[in-house]
Coordinates of C-alpha atoms in Angstrom, one line a residue:
Chain A
X15 CA -6.7 -26.6 -24.4
X16 CA -4.4 -25.2 -21.8
X17 CA -5.2 -22.2 -19.7
X18 CA -2.5 -20.3 -21.5
X19 CA -4.1 -20.9 -24.9
X20 CA -7.7 -20.1 -23.7
X21 CA -6.6 -16.8 -22.1
X22 CA -4.5 -15.7 -25.1
X23 CA -7.4 -16.5 -27.4
X24 CA -9.6 -14.3 -25.2
X25 CA -7.1 -11.4 -25.4
X26 CA -6.9 -11.7 -29.2
X27 CA -10.7 -11.7 -29.4
X28 CA -10.8 -8.4 -27.6
X29 CA -8.3 -7.0 -30.1
X30 CA -10.2 -8.5 -33.0
X31 CA -13.5 -6.9 -31.8
X32 CA -12.2 -3.4 -31.5
X33 CA -9.8 -3.7 -34.4
X34 CA -12.5 -5.1 -36.6
X35 CA -14.8 -2.3 -35.8
X36 CA -12.2 0.3 -36.9
X37 CA -11.3 -1.7 -40.0
X38 CA -14.9 -2.0 -41.1
X39 CA -14.9 1.8 -41.5
X40 CA -12.9 1.2 -44.6
X41 CA -16.1 0.0 -46.4
X42 CA -17.4 3.5 -46.4
X43 CA -14.1 5.3 -46.4
X44 CA -13.7 8.1 -48.9
X45 CA -10.4 10.0 -49.2
X46 CA -12.1 13.1 -50.6
X47 CA -14.7 13.1 -47.8
X48 CA -11.9 12.8 -45.2
X49 CA -10.0 15.7 -46.7
X50 CA -13.1 17.7 -47.0
X51 CA -14.2 17.0 -43.4
X52 CA -10.7 17.6 -41.9
X53 CA -10.3 20.9 -43.7
X54 CA -13.7 22.3 -42.9
X55 CA -13.9 25.1 -40.4
X56 CA -16.8 23.4 -38.6
X57 CA -14.7 20.3 -38.0
X58 CA -11.7 22.3 -36.7
X59 CA -14.0 24.1 -34.4
X60 CA -15.3 20.7 -33.0
X61 CA -11.7 19.4 -32.5
X62 CA -10.7 22.6 -30.7
X63 CA -13.9 22.6 -28.6
X64 CA -13.5 18.9 -27.7
X65 CA -9.9 19.3 -26.7
X66 CA -10.5 22.4 -24.6
X67 CA -13.6 21.1 -22.8
X68 CA -12.1 17.6 -22.1
X69 CA -8.9 19.2 -20.8
X70 CA -10.7 21.6 -18.6
X71 CA -13.2 19.1 -17.3
X72 CA -10.5 16.5 -16.5
X73 CA -8.4 19.2 -14.8
X74 CA -11.3 20.4 -12.7
X75 CA -12.3 16.9 -11.8
X76 CA -8.8 16.1 -10.6
X77 CA -8.6 19.4 -8.6
X78 CA -11.6 18.1 -6.6
X79 CA -10.8 14.4 -6.8
X80 CA -7.3 14.6 -5.3
X81 CA -8.3 16.0 -1.9
X82 CA -11.5 14.0 -1.9
X83 CA -9.8 10.8 -2.7
X84 CA -7.1 11.5 0.0
X85 CA -9.8 12.0 2.6
X86 CA -11.6 8.8 1.6
X87 CA -8.3 6.9 1.8
X88 CA -7.0 8.3 5.1
X89 CA -9.7 9.6 7.4
X90 CA -12.8 8.3 9.0
X91 CA -15.6 10.8 9.0
X92 CA -19.4 10.9 9.0
X93 CA -20.7 10.3 5.4
X94 CA -17.5 8.6 4.3
X95 CA -19.3 5.3 3.4
X96 CA -22.0 7.1 1.5
X97 CA -19.4 9.3 -0.4
X98 CA -17.5 6.2 -1.3
X99 CA -20.6 4.4 -2.6
X100 CA -21.8 7.4 -4.7
X101 CA -18.6 7.3 -6.8
X102 CA -20.2 4.8 -9.2
X103 CA -23.4 6.8 -9.4
X104 CA -22.5 8.3 -12.8
X105 CA -21.8 4.9 -14.3
X106 CA -25.0 3.4 -13.0
X107 CA -27.5 6.0 -14.0
X108 CA -26.0 6.5 -17.5
X109 CA -24.7 9.8 -18.9
X110 CA -28.0 10.7 -20.5
X111 CA -29.9 10.5 -17.2
X112 CA -27.1 12.5 -15.6
X113 CA -27.4 15.2 -18.2
X114 CA -31.2 15.3 -17.8
X115 CA -30.7 15.7 -14.1
X116 CA -28.4 18.7 -14.7
X117 CA -30.9 20.2 -17.0
X118 CA -33.7 19.7 -14.5
X119 CA -31.6 21.3 -11.8
X120 CA -31.1 24.4 -13.9
X121 CA -34.8 24.7 -14.2
X122 CA -35.4 24.8 -10.4
X123 CA -35.3 28.1 -8.6
X124 CA -31.7 27.7 -7.3
X125 CA -30.5 26.5 -10.8
X126 CA -32.3 29.4 -12.5
X127 CA -30.7 31.9 -10.0
X128 CA -27.3 30.5 -10.9
X129 CA -28.0 30.8 -14.6
X130 CA -29.2 34.4 -14.2
X131 CA -26.6 35.6 -11.8
X132 CA -23.5 33.4 -12.2
X133 CA -22.8 31.3 -15.2
X134 CA -25.0 30.2 -18.0
X135 CA -24.7 26.5 -18.3
X136 CA -27.5 25.4 -20.6
X137 CA -26.6 25.4 -24.3
X138 CA -23.1 26.8 -23.6
X139 CA -19.4 26.0 -23.4
X140 CA -19.6 26.0 -19.6
X141 CA -22.5 23.4 -19.9
X142 CA -20.3 21.0 -21.9
X143 CA -17.5 21.3 -19.3
X144 CA -20.0 20.8 -16.5
X145 CA -21.6 17.7 -18.2
X146 CA -18.2 16.1 -18.8
X147 CA -16.9 17.1 -15.3
X148 CA -19.9 15.4 -13.6
X149 CA -19.5 12.3 -15.7
X150 CA -15.8 11.7 -15.0
X151 CA -15.5 13.0 -11.4
X152 CA -16.6 9.7 -9.7
X153 CA -14.2 7.5 -11.6
X154 CA -11.4 10.0 -11.1
X155 CA -11.9 9.8 -7.3
X156 CA -12.1 6.0 -7.4
X157 CA -8.8 5.7 -9.3
X158 CA -7.0 8.2 -7.1
X159 CA -8.3 6.7 -3.9
X160 CA -6.8 3.3 -5.0
X161 CA -3.4 4.9 -5.7
X162 CA -3.4 6.8 -2.3
X163 CA -4.3 3.5 -0.6
X164 CA -1.1 2.1 -2.0
X165 CA 1.1 4.8 -0.4
X166 CA 2.0 3.5 3.1
X167 CA 0.6 5.8 5.9
X168 CA 3.8 5.1 7.7
X169 CA 5.8 7.1 5.2
X170 CA 3.6 10.1 6.0
X171 CA 4.1 9.5 9.7
X172 CA 7.9 9.4 9.2
X173 CA 7.7 12.6 7.2
X174 CA 5.7 14.3 10.0
X175 CA 8.1 13.0 12.6
X176 CA 10.9 14.5 10.6
X177 CA 9.3 17.9 11.0
X178 CA 7.0 18.1 8.0
X179 CA 3.6 19.8 8.4
X180 CA 0.7 17.6 7.0
X181 CA 0.5 19.6 3.7
X182 CA 4.3 19.5 3.2
X183 CA 4.3 15.7 3.8
X184 CA 1.3 15.3 1.4
X185 CA 3.1 17.4 -1.3
X186 CA 6.5 15.8 -1.0
X187 CA 5.8 12.2 -0.1
X188 CA 2.2 11.2 -0.9
X189 CA 1.7 13.0 -4.2
X190 CA 5.0 12.0 -5.8
X191 CA 4.4 8.4 -4.7
X192 CA 0.9 8.4 -6.2
X193 CA 2.2 10.0 -9.4
X194 CA 1.5 7.0 -11.6
X195 CA -2.1 6.9 -10.3
X196 CA -2.5 10.7 -10.9
X197 CA -1.4 10.5 -14.5
X198 CA -3.6 7.5 -15.1
X199 CA -6.6 9.2 -13.5
X200 CA -6.1 12.3 -15.6
X201 CA -5.8 10.4 -18.8
X202 CA -8.8 8.2 -18.2
X203 CA -10.8 11.2 -17.1
X204 CA -9.7 13.1 -20.2
X205 CA -10.4 10.3 -22.6
X206 CA -13.8 9.7 -21.0
X207 CA -14.6 13.4 -21.3
X208 CA -13.4 13.5 -24.9
X209 CA -15.9 10.8 -25.9
X210 CA -18.7 12.0 -23.6
X211 CA -22.0 12.3 -25.5
X212 CA -25.1 11.7 -23.4
X213 CA -24.8 14.3 -20.7
X214 CA -23.3 16.9 -23.1
X215 CA -26.2 16.7 -25.6
X216 CA -28.7 17.0 -22.8
X217 CA -27.2 20.1 -21.2
X218 CA -25.6 21.8 -24.2
X219 CA -27.6 20.6 -27.2
X220 CA -26.2 20.3 -30.8
X221 CA -25.5 23.8 -32.0
X222 CA -23.0 23.9 -34.8
X223 CA -20.0 26.2 -34.1
X224 CA -21.2 26.5 -30.5
X225 CA -21.7 23.3 -28.7
X226 CA -20.7 20.7 -31.3
X227 CA -18.1 18.5 -29.8
X228 CA -16.6 15.6 -31.8
X229 CA -19.0 12.9 -30.6
X230 CA -21.9 15.3 -31.2
X231 CA -20.5 16.0 -34.7
X232 CA -20.5 12.2 -35.4
X233 CA -24.1 12.0 -34.2
X234 CA -25.2 14.9 -36.4
X235 CA -23.5 13.6 -39.5
X236 CA -25.0 10.1 -39.1
X237 CA -28.4 11.7 -38.4
X238 CA -28.2 13.4 -41.8
X239 CA -27.1 10.2 -43.5
X240 CA -23.6 11.5 -44.3
X241 CA -21.9 8.1 -43.8
X242 CA -18.5 9.2 -45.4
X243 CA -18.4 12.2 -43.2
X244 CA -19.3 10.1 -40.1
X245 CA -16.5 7.8 -40.9
X246 CA -14.1 10.7 -41.3
X247 CA -15.1 12.1 -37.9
X248 CA -14.8 8.7 -36.2
X249 CA -11.3 8.3 -37.6
X250 CA -10.4 11.7 -36.3
X251 CA -11.6 10.9 -32.8
X252 CA -9.8 7.6 -32.9
X253 CA -6.6 9.2 -34.0
X254 CA -6.7 11.9 -31.2
X255 CA -7.7 9.4 -28.5
X256 CA -5.1 6.8 -29.5
X257 CA -2.3 9.4 -29.7
X258 CA -3.1 10.6 -26.2
X259 CA -3.2 7.0 -24.8
X260 CA 0.1 6.2 -26.5
X261 CA 1.7 9.3 -25.2
X262 CA 0.5 8.4 -21.7
X263 CA 1.9 4.9 -21.9
X264 CA 5.2 6.4 -22.8
X265 CA 5.0 8.9 -19.9
X266 CA 4.0 6.2 -17.4
X267 CA 6.8 4.0 -18.6
X268 CA 9.3 6.8 -17.7
X269 CA 7.6 7.5 -14.4
X270 CA 8.4 4.1 -13.1
X271 CA 10.5 4.6 -10.1
X272 CA 12.6 1.9 -8.4
Chain B
X228 CA 14.1 13.3 28.8
X229 CA 10.9 11.4 28.3
X230 CA 8.3 11.0 31.0
X231 CA 5.1 8.9 30.5
X232 CA 2.7 9.2 33.4
X233 CA -0.3 6.9 34.1
X234 CA -0.9 6.6 30.4
X235 CA -4.0 4.9 29.2
X236 CA -4.5 4.6 25.5
X237 CA -7.2 2.7 23.5
X238 CA -6.3 1.4 20.1
X239 CA -9.3 -0.5 18.6
X240 CA -10.3 -3.1 21.2
X241 CA -6.8 -3.1 22.7
X242 CA -6.0 -1.0 25.7
X243 CA -2.7 0.1 27.1
X244 CA -3.3 0.7 30.8
X245 CA -1.6 3.0 33.3
X246 CA 1.9 3.0 31.9
X247 CA 4.6 4.9 33.8
X248 CA 8.0 5.3 32.2
X249 CA 10.9 7.7 32.6
X250 CA 13.9 7.9 30.3
X251 CA 16.5 10.4 31.6
X252 CA 18.4 12.5 29.1
X253 CA 21.2 10.6 27.4
X254 CA 19.9 7.1 28.4
X255 CA 18.6 4.3 26.3
X256 CA 15.4 2.6 27.6
X257 CA 14.0 -0.6 26.1
X258 CA 10.3 -1.5 26.1
X259 CA 10.3 -5.3 25.9
X260 CA 7.3 -7.4 25.1
X261 CA 5.9 -10.0 22.7
X262 CA 3.9 -8.9 19.7
X263 CA 0.4 -7.7 20.8
X264 CA 1.7 -6.5 24.2
X265 CA 1.1 -2.9 23.4
X266 CA 4.6 -1.8 22.5
X267 CA 3.5 -0.2 19.2
X268 CA 0.5 1.4 20.9
X269 CA 2.8 3.0 23.4
X270 CA 5.0 4.3 20.7
X271 CA 2.1 5.7 18.7
X272 CA 0.9 7.5 21.7
X273 CA 4.3 9.1 22.2
X274 CA 4.5 9.9 18.5
X275 CA 1.1 11.6 18.7
X276 CA -0.8 9.2 16.4
X277 CA -3.1 8.1 19.2
X278 CA -4.9 10.2 21.7
X279 CA -4.3 9.6 25.4
X280 CA -7.4 8.5 27.3
X281 CA -5.8 9.3 30.5
X282 CA -2.3 10.4 31.7
X283 CA 0.3 12.4 29.9
X284 CA 3.5 12.3 27.9
X285 CA 6.2 14.9 28.6
X286 CA 9.2 15.5 26.5
X287 CA 11.9 17.6 28.2
X288 CA 9.4 18.5 30.8
X289 CA 6.7 19.8 28.5
X290 CA 3.3 18.1 28.1
X291 CA 3.0 17.3 24.4
X292 CA -0.7 16.4 24.4
X293 CA -1.5 19.4 22.1
X294 CA 1.8 19.4 20.2
X295 CA 1.5 18.0 16.6
X296 CA 3.9 15.2 15.6
X297 CA 6.2 17.5 13.6
X298 CA 6.9 19.7 16.6
X299 CA 7.6 17.0 19.2
X300 CA 11.3 16.9 18.3
X301 CA 11.3 13.2 17.6
X302 CA 13.7 11.0 15.6
X303 CA 11.5 8.1 14.6
X304 CA 12.9 4.9 13.0
X305 CA 10.1 2.4 12.3
X306 CA 10.5 -1.3 11.7
X307 CA 10.3 -0.8 7.9
X308 CA 12.5 2.3 8.2
X309 CA 10.2 4.4 6.0
X310 CA 12.8 5.6 3.6
X311 CA 11.2 7.6 0.9
X312 CA 11.6 5.4 -2.3
X313 CA 11.3 8.3 -4.7
X314 CA 14.2 10.3 -3.2
X315 CA 17.9 9.7 -3.3
X316 CA 19.7 9.0 0.0
X317 CA 21.0 12.6 0.0
X318 CA 17.4 13.9 -0.3
X319 CA 16.2 11.5 2.3
X320 CA 18.8 12.7 4.7
X321 CA 18.1 16.4 4.0
X322 CA 14.3 15.9 4.3
X323 CA 14.0 17.1 7.8
X324 CA 16.0 20.3 7.2
X325 CA 14.0 21.1 4.1
X326 CA 10.7 20.4 5.8
X327 CA 11.6 22.8 8.6
X328 CA 13.1 25.3 6.1
X329 CA 16.5 25.3 7.8
X330 CA 19.4 26.9 6.0
X331 CA 21.9 24.5 4.6
X332 CA 24.7 25.8 6.8
X333 CA 22.6 25.0 9.9
X334 CA 22.3 21.3 9.3
X335 CA 25.1 20.2 6.9
X336 CA 27.9 20.0 9.5
X337 CA 26.0 17.6 11.8
X338 CA 24.8 15.6 8.8
X339 CA 28.4 15.3 7.5
X340 CA 29.5 14.1 10.9
X341 CA 26.8 11.5 11.0
X342 CA 27.5 10.3 7.5
X343 CA 31.2 9.9 8.4
X344 CA 30.4 8.1 11.6
X345 CA 28.1 5.6 9.8
X346 CA 30.2 5.3 6.7
X347 CA 27.4 6.0 4.2
X348 CA 29.2 8.6 2.2
X349 CA 29.3 6.4 -0.9
X350 CA 25.6 6.0 -1.0
X351 CA 24.3 9.6 -1.3
X352 CA 23.2 9.4 -4.9
X353 CA 21.6 6.0 -4.7
X354 CA 17.9 5.3 -4.3
X355 CA 16.8 3.3 -1.2
X356 CA 15.7 0.3 -3.3
X357 CA 19.3 -0.3 -4.4
X358 CA 20.7 -0.4 -0.9
X359 CA 21.5 -3.5 1.1
X360 CA 19.6 -4.2 4.4
X361 CA 22.5 -2.8 6.6
X362 CA 22.9 0.3 4.4
X363 CA 19.2 1.0 4.6
X364 CA 19.4 0.8 8.4
X365 CA 22.2 3.3 8.5
X366 CA 20.5 5.7 6.3
X367 CA 17.3 5.5 8.4
X368 CA 19.3 6.1 11.5
X369 CA 21.2 9.1 10.1
X370 CA 18.0 10.6 8.7
X371 CA 16.3 10.5 12.1
X372 CA 19.4 11.8 14.0
X373 CA 20.1 14.6 11.6
X374 CA 17.0 16.4 12.8
X375 CA 18.6 16.8 16.2
X376 CA 15.8 15.0 18.0
X377 CA 15.2 15.4 21.7
X378 CA 14.0 11.8 21.7
X379 CA 14.8 8.9 19.4
X380 CA 12.2 6.3 18.9
X381 CA 13.4 3.0 17.6
X382 CA 10.6 0.5 16.6
X383 CA 12.3 -2.9 16.2
X384 CA 14.5 -1.5 13.5
X385 CA 16.9 -4.4 13.2
X386 CA 14.5 -7.3 12.9
X387 CA 14.9 -7.8 9.2
X388 CA 18.7 -8.3 9.4
X389 CA 20.7 -11.4 9.8
X390 CA 22.4 -12.0 13.2
X391 CA 25.9 -10.7 12.4
X392 CA 24.7 -7.6 10.7
X393 CA 22.3 -6.9 13.6
X394 CA 25.1 -7.2 16.0
X395 CA 27.2 -4.8 13.9
X396 CA 24.3 -2.2 14.0
X397 CA 23.8 -2.7 17.7
X398 CA 27.4 -1.6 18.2
X399 CA 26.9 1.4 15.9
X400 CA 23.7 2.5 17.7
X401 CA 25.3 2.1 21.1
X402 CA 28.3 4.1 20.0
X403 CA 26.1 6.9 18.5
X404 CA 23.9 6.9 21.5
X405 CA 26.8 7.3 23.9
X406 CA 28.8 9.7 21.8
X407 CA 25.9 12.0 21.1
X408 CA 24.2 11.4 24.5
X409 CA 21.0 10.5 22.7
X410 CA 17.8 9.9 24.7
X411 CA 16.5 6.7 23.1
X412 CA 13.3 4.7 23.6
X413 CA 13.8 1.3 21.9
X414 CA 10.8 -1.0 21.4
X415 CA 11.7 -4.7 20.8
X416 CA 10.7 -8.2 21.5
X417 CA 14.3 -9.4 21.4
X418 CA 15.8 -9.8 24.9
X419 CA 19.4 -9.8 23.5
X420 CA 18.8 -6.5 21.7
X421 CA 17.3 -4.8 24.8
X422 CA 20.1 -6.1 27.0
X423 CA 22.8 -4.9 24.5
X424 CA 21.5 -1.4 23.9
X425 CA 19.5 -0.4 26.9
X426 CA 20.3 0.8 30.4
X427 CA 16.9 0.2 31.8
X428 CA 14.1 -2.1 30.7
X429 CA 10.3 -2.0 30.9
X430 CA 8.5 -5.3 30.3
X431 CA 5.1 -4.9 28.8
X432 CA 2.6 -7.8 28.7
X433 CA -1.0 -7.6 27.7
X434 CA -1.0 -3.8 27.8
X435 CA 0.4 -3.5 31.3
X436 CA 3.9 -2.8 32.7
X437 CA 4.8 -6.0 34.6
X438 CA 8.4 -5.1 35.5
X439 CA 10.6 -2.1 35.2
X440 CA 14.2 -1.4 36.2
X441 CA 17.9 -2.0 35.6
X442 CA 18.4 -4.5 32.8
X443 CA 20.5 -6.9 34.8
X444 CA 17.8 -6.8 37.6
X445 CA 15.0 -7.6 35.1
X446 CA 17.1 -10.2 33.4
X447 CA 18.2 -12.0 36.5
X448 CA 15.2 -11.4 38.8
X449 CA 12.0 -11.4 36.8
X450 CA 9.1 -10.1 39.0
X451 CA 6.5 -12.6 37.9
X452 CA 6.2 -16.0 36.3
X453 CA 4.9 -14.5 33.1
X454 CA 7.9 -12.2 32.9
X455 CA 10.3 -15.2 33.5
X456 CA 8.5 -17.2 30.8
X457 CA 8.6 -14.3 28.3
X458 CA 12.3 -13.7 29.1
X459 CA 13.0 -17.4 28.4
X460 CA 14.2 -18.4 31.8
X461 CA 15.1 -22.1 31.3
X462 CA 14.2 -23.5 34.7
X463 CA 10.9 -22.6 36.3
X464 CA 9.9 -25.0 39.0
X465 CA 7.3 -24.9 41.8
X466 CA 8.8 -25.2 45.2
X467 CA 8.1 -24.5 48.9
X468 CA 10.2 -22.7 51.5
X469 CA 10.9 -25.1 54.3
X470 CA 13.4 -23.1 56.3
X471 CA 14.3 -19.4 56.8
X472 CA 17.5 -18.3 58.5
X473 CA 20.1 -15.5 58.5
X474 CA 19.1 -14.0 55.2
X475 CA 18.9 -17.4 53.5
X476 CA 16.1 -19.7 52.8
X477 CA 15.9 -23.4 51.9
X478 CA 13.5 -24.4 49.2
X479 CA 12.2 -27.8 48.5
X480 CA 11.8 -28.4 44.8
X481 CA 10.9 -31.8 43.6
X482 CA 13.0 -34.1 45.7
X483 CA 15.9 -31.6 45.9
X484 CA 16.7 -28.8 48.4
X485 CA 18.1 -25.5 47.3
X486 CA 19.5 -22.6 49.2
X487 CA 18.6 -19.1 48.0
X488 CA 18.9 -15.6 49.3
X489 CA 15.8 -14.7 51.4
X490 CA 13.5 -12.8 49.1
X491 CA 11.3 -9.9 50.1
X492 CA 7.6 -10.3 50.4
X493 CA 7.4 -13.9 49.2
X494 CA 5.2 -16.5 50.8
X495 CA 6.2 -20.1 51.3
X496 CA 4.8 -21.3 48.0
X497 CA 7.3 -20.2 45.4
X498 CA 8.4 -20.6 41.8
X499 CA 12.1 -21.3 41.5
X500 CA 13.6 -19.5 38.6
X501 CA 17.1 -20.3 37.4
X502 CA 18.9 -19.1 34.3
X503 CA 20.5 -21.8 32.3
X504 CA 23.9 -19.9 32.2
X505 CA 23.9 -19.8 36.0
X506 CA 24.1 -23.6 36.2
X507 CA 27.6 -25.0 36.1
X508 CA 28.3 -28.7 35.5
X509 CA 31.1 -30.7 37.0
X510 CA 32.1 -34.3 36.7
X511 CA 30.8 -36.2 39.7
X512 CA 34.3 -37.2 40.8
X513 CA 35.9 -33.7 40.4
X514 CA 36.9 -31.7 43.5
X515 CA 34.6 -28.7 43.9
X516 CA 35.8 -25.8 41.8
X517 CA 33.7 -23.2 43.5
X518 CA 33.7 -24.0 47.2
X519 CA 31.5 -21.1 48.1
X520 CA 28.5 -22.3 46.1
X521 CA 25.7 -23.3 48.3
X522 CA 24.0 -25.7 45.9
X523 CA 25.7 -28.8 44.7
X524 CA 23.1 -31.1 43.2
X525 CA 23.8 -34.6 42.0
X526 CA 22.1 -34.8 38.6
X527 CA 21.7 -37.1 35.6
X528 CA 21.7 -35.9 32.0
X529 CA 18.3 -36.4 30.4
X530 CA 19.0 -34.9 27.1
X531 CA 21.4 -32.6 25.3
X532 CA 19.5 -30.2 23.0
X533 CA 21.5 -28.7 20.2
X534 CA 21.6 -25.0 20.1
X535 CA 23.6 -22.0 19.0
X536 CA 25.7 -20.5 20.5
X537 CA 25.1 -22.6 23.7
X538 CA 23.8 -26.2 24.1
X539 CA 20.9 -26.7 26.5
X540 CA 21.4 -29.7 28.8
X541 CA 18.3 -31.1 30.5
X542 CA 19.1 -32.6 33.9
X543 CA 17.2 -34.5 36.4
X544 CA 18.4 -33.0 39.7
X545 CA 15.4 -34.1 41.7
X546 CA 13.4 -31.7 39.5
X547 CA 13.9 -30.7 35.9
X548 CA 16.9 -28.4 35.7
X549 CA 18.3 -26.8 32.5
X550 CA 21.9 -25.8 32.0
X551 CA 23.5 -23.9 29.1
X552 CA 27.0 -25.0 28.3
X553 CA 29.5 -24.3 25.6
X554 CA 30.3 -27.0 23.0
X555 CA 33.9 -27.6 24.4
X556 CA 32.5 -27.9 27.9
X557 CA 30.0 -30.4 26.7
X558 CA 32.7 -32.5 25.0
X559 CA 35.0 -32.3 27.9
X560 CA 32.4 -33.6 30.3
X561 CA 31.3 -36.2 27.7
X562 CA 27.7 -35.2 28.3
X563 CA 25.1 -37.6 27.0
X564 CA 21.8 -39.0 28.2
X565 CA 22.5 -40.9 31.4
X566 CA 25.8 -39.2 32.4
X567 CA 26.0 -38.4 36.1
X568 CA 27.2 -34.9 36.9
X569 CA 27.1 -32.4 39.7
X570 CA 25.1 -29.2 39.0
X571 CA 26.4 -26.2 40.8
X572 CA 24.2 -23.2 41.4
X573 CA 25.2 -20.2 43.6
X574 CA 22.5 -19.1 46.0
X575 CA 22.0 -15.6 44.5
X576 CA 21.3 -17.3 41.1
X577 CA 18.3 -19.1 42.6
X578 CA 15.5 -16.5 42.2
X579 CA 12.3 -17.0 44.0
X580 CA 8.9 -15.8 42.7
X581 CA 5.5 -15.8 44.4
X582 CA 3.5 -18.8 43.1
X583 CA -0.1 -18.0 42.5
X584 CA -1.9 -21.3 42.5

C-alpha cells in the first residue's frame, strides 16, 4: 500500500463516519414528523433563538478576540504567556464545567450584585449568549493570533514610516491582510456557538419558548422519547450549519488575494 | 540632515556601540558592513523601532527620541520592499498621503513627476504580486519618496535583483538622489553598491564604526586589517619598514622591497595592503610604460583565477601579490603559471596599516 492510498483511505473513512451518521437518521425519518416539527411555533422560536444568540456570541467574541489576539501576536507584556496558555482552557474543562462555573459565579456576592443591578444571566437570553461567548472566545483568539502572526511586522513598520498612526496601520494593513483568518474565526466561533449545549443548559436551563436553543430542543425531544422529532431537529441543525459553512467557503474562495 | 551622536543600542544580546554619523542634506551616505555587523540595528534605531540606550538621533537638527515613527519624516525602503499586497500600485503610492489625510492636490503633482521619472505609469492598476523584480523596486522607491521624506532609508533594497537590473536601478537612484537633492542613508554589504551610490561611507564591524570618510579614501586606504579584509583587498602582506626618508618609506615584504608614501602614526611593523587593480603587469622585456612608478617587481605567475569582469592573477613577487587584469590584457601577455612578468605598483597605491601581532 502506498502512502497515497493509505492517506486517501483515511480521508474517505472520515467522510464515511460523519456521512454514515447523518444517513442513519433515515431509519427513523418520518416526513410528517419533519413537516410538523418544522412548522411548529416552538421550533421556529428555537431556530430564531439559536441564530440570534450564536451570531451575537460570535460577534462579541471577535470584538474582544481581535485586539487580544493582536496584542498576543505583537507585544511582550507581563501575563502574556499565561494569557496564551489559558486560551485552551474552555476546551480542556468541557463546556459543562464552564457552564457550572458561570452558574457558581452568579451565586457569589459579586455575581449576585451583577444579577440584581445589571443584567440577569441565569435562565435568560443573556445567559445563553454569555455561555456561548465564554465557550468560543479562547478558540477565536487562538485562530486570530495565528493569522496576525502571518502578517509581516515589517509591513506595519513601512505603513508607520509612511505616516500612518498605529491604529490607521492596523486598520488599513494588518486587518485586511488577516481577512481570511477573521472570516474563518467568525465562522468557526459561530458554528461552535450554534451547536453549544453543555454551558448553555447549565446557565440558561431548558425552558420552552425562552431558553430552548436547537441543541437543547434536540435533547428535550430525545429525553421525551420523540425519536422522529429528534431526527427532524437534527436535520434542521445540520442544514443550517452546512449552509453556513458552504457559504463561508464560497466567501473565502473569493477573498483570496494575490 | 541626519546626525547620529554616540549612539548605543541594544538589540537582544547584540549591542551597537558609540556610533557617530553625519549625513549632510542632499548627500548619500552608505553604511557598509557584513551581516550581523549592526547595520539593521542602526537603521531600526533611526526608524524608532529600538530605544537608544545612550546618545541621540537628530533629523534636521531635532532630537527624535520622543517622536513616533510616523512623524519622523522618513522614506523607508526595506530589503523586501514592504509593498502592501492587498493594494494596487496606485493605492500603494497614495498610502502616505491618505494616512496623513493630505488633499489630493497636495501630493498628486509630485507623485506624477516621480511616476514619470521612474516609468511606472503603466503599472498603476496592478497588484504588487504581478510585478517583476525591477518594477517592484521602482514602486517601493516612488512610494517612499512621494511622502517628501526629510531622510530616505534604504535597507539593501537591490539585493534580490540580478546584476544588470541592479546596475540600472543604481543609476535611477543616483539620478533621483541628485535631482531631488535627497538625503539618503543606504545600508548595504555590497562594496560596489556603496561606491556607486554614496558620497561618504561608514564601515561597521561587530557593532562598532571602524572607519568613516570619503568613499575613495575608505576604498583605497582601509584603516585596519579587518576593514581591508571585509572590503576584499586582494593583497594583505605583513612587512617591516626598513627605511624612512623624504616622505617615503621602504618596506620589506617577503624577499621584496616596496616604496610607499610615509604613513602617519604607523610603527615599523606594518601590513601592506594593495588593491588588485592597482597592480599593472608588463612583459619582462618591455620598456617601462610608467617611468614614474617606484615599484617594479620581477614576478612569476602562480595561477590565473577565472573571474568576472576581471581575472585575478596570483603572482610570486617575493611575497604573494594579486593583480586584477582584463581578459584581453591576460591574452596579450600570454599569462599562465610560470610566466615571468614585471609587476608595477605606484608608491601611493601601497597602503600601509599598523600590524597588531
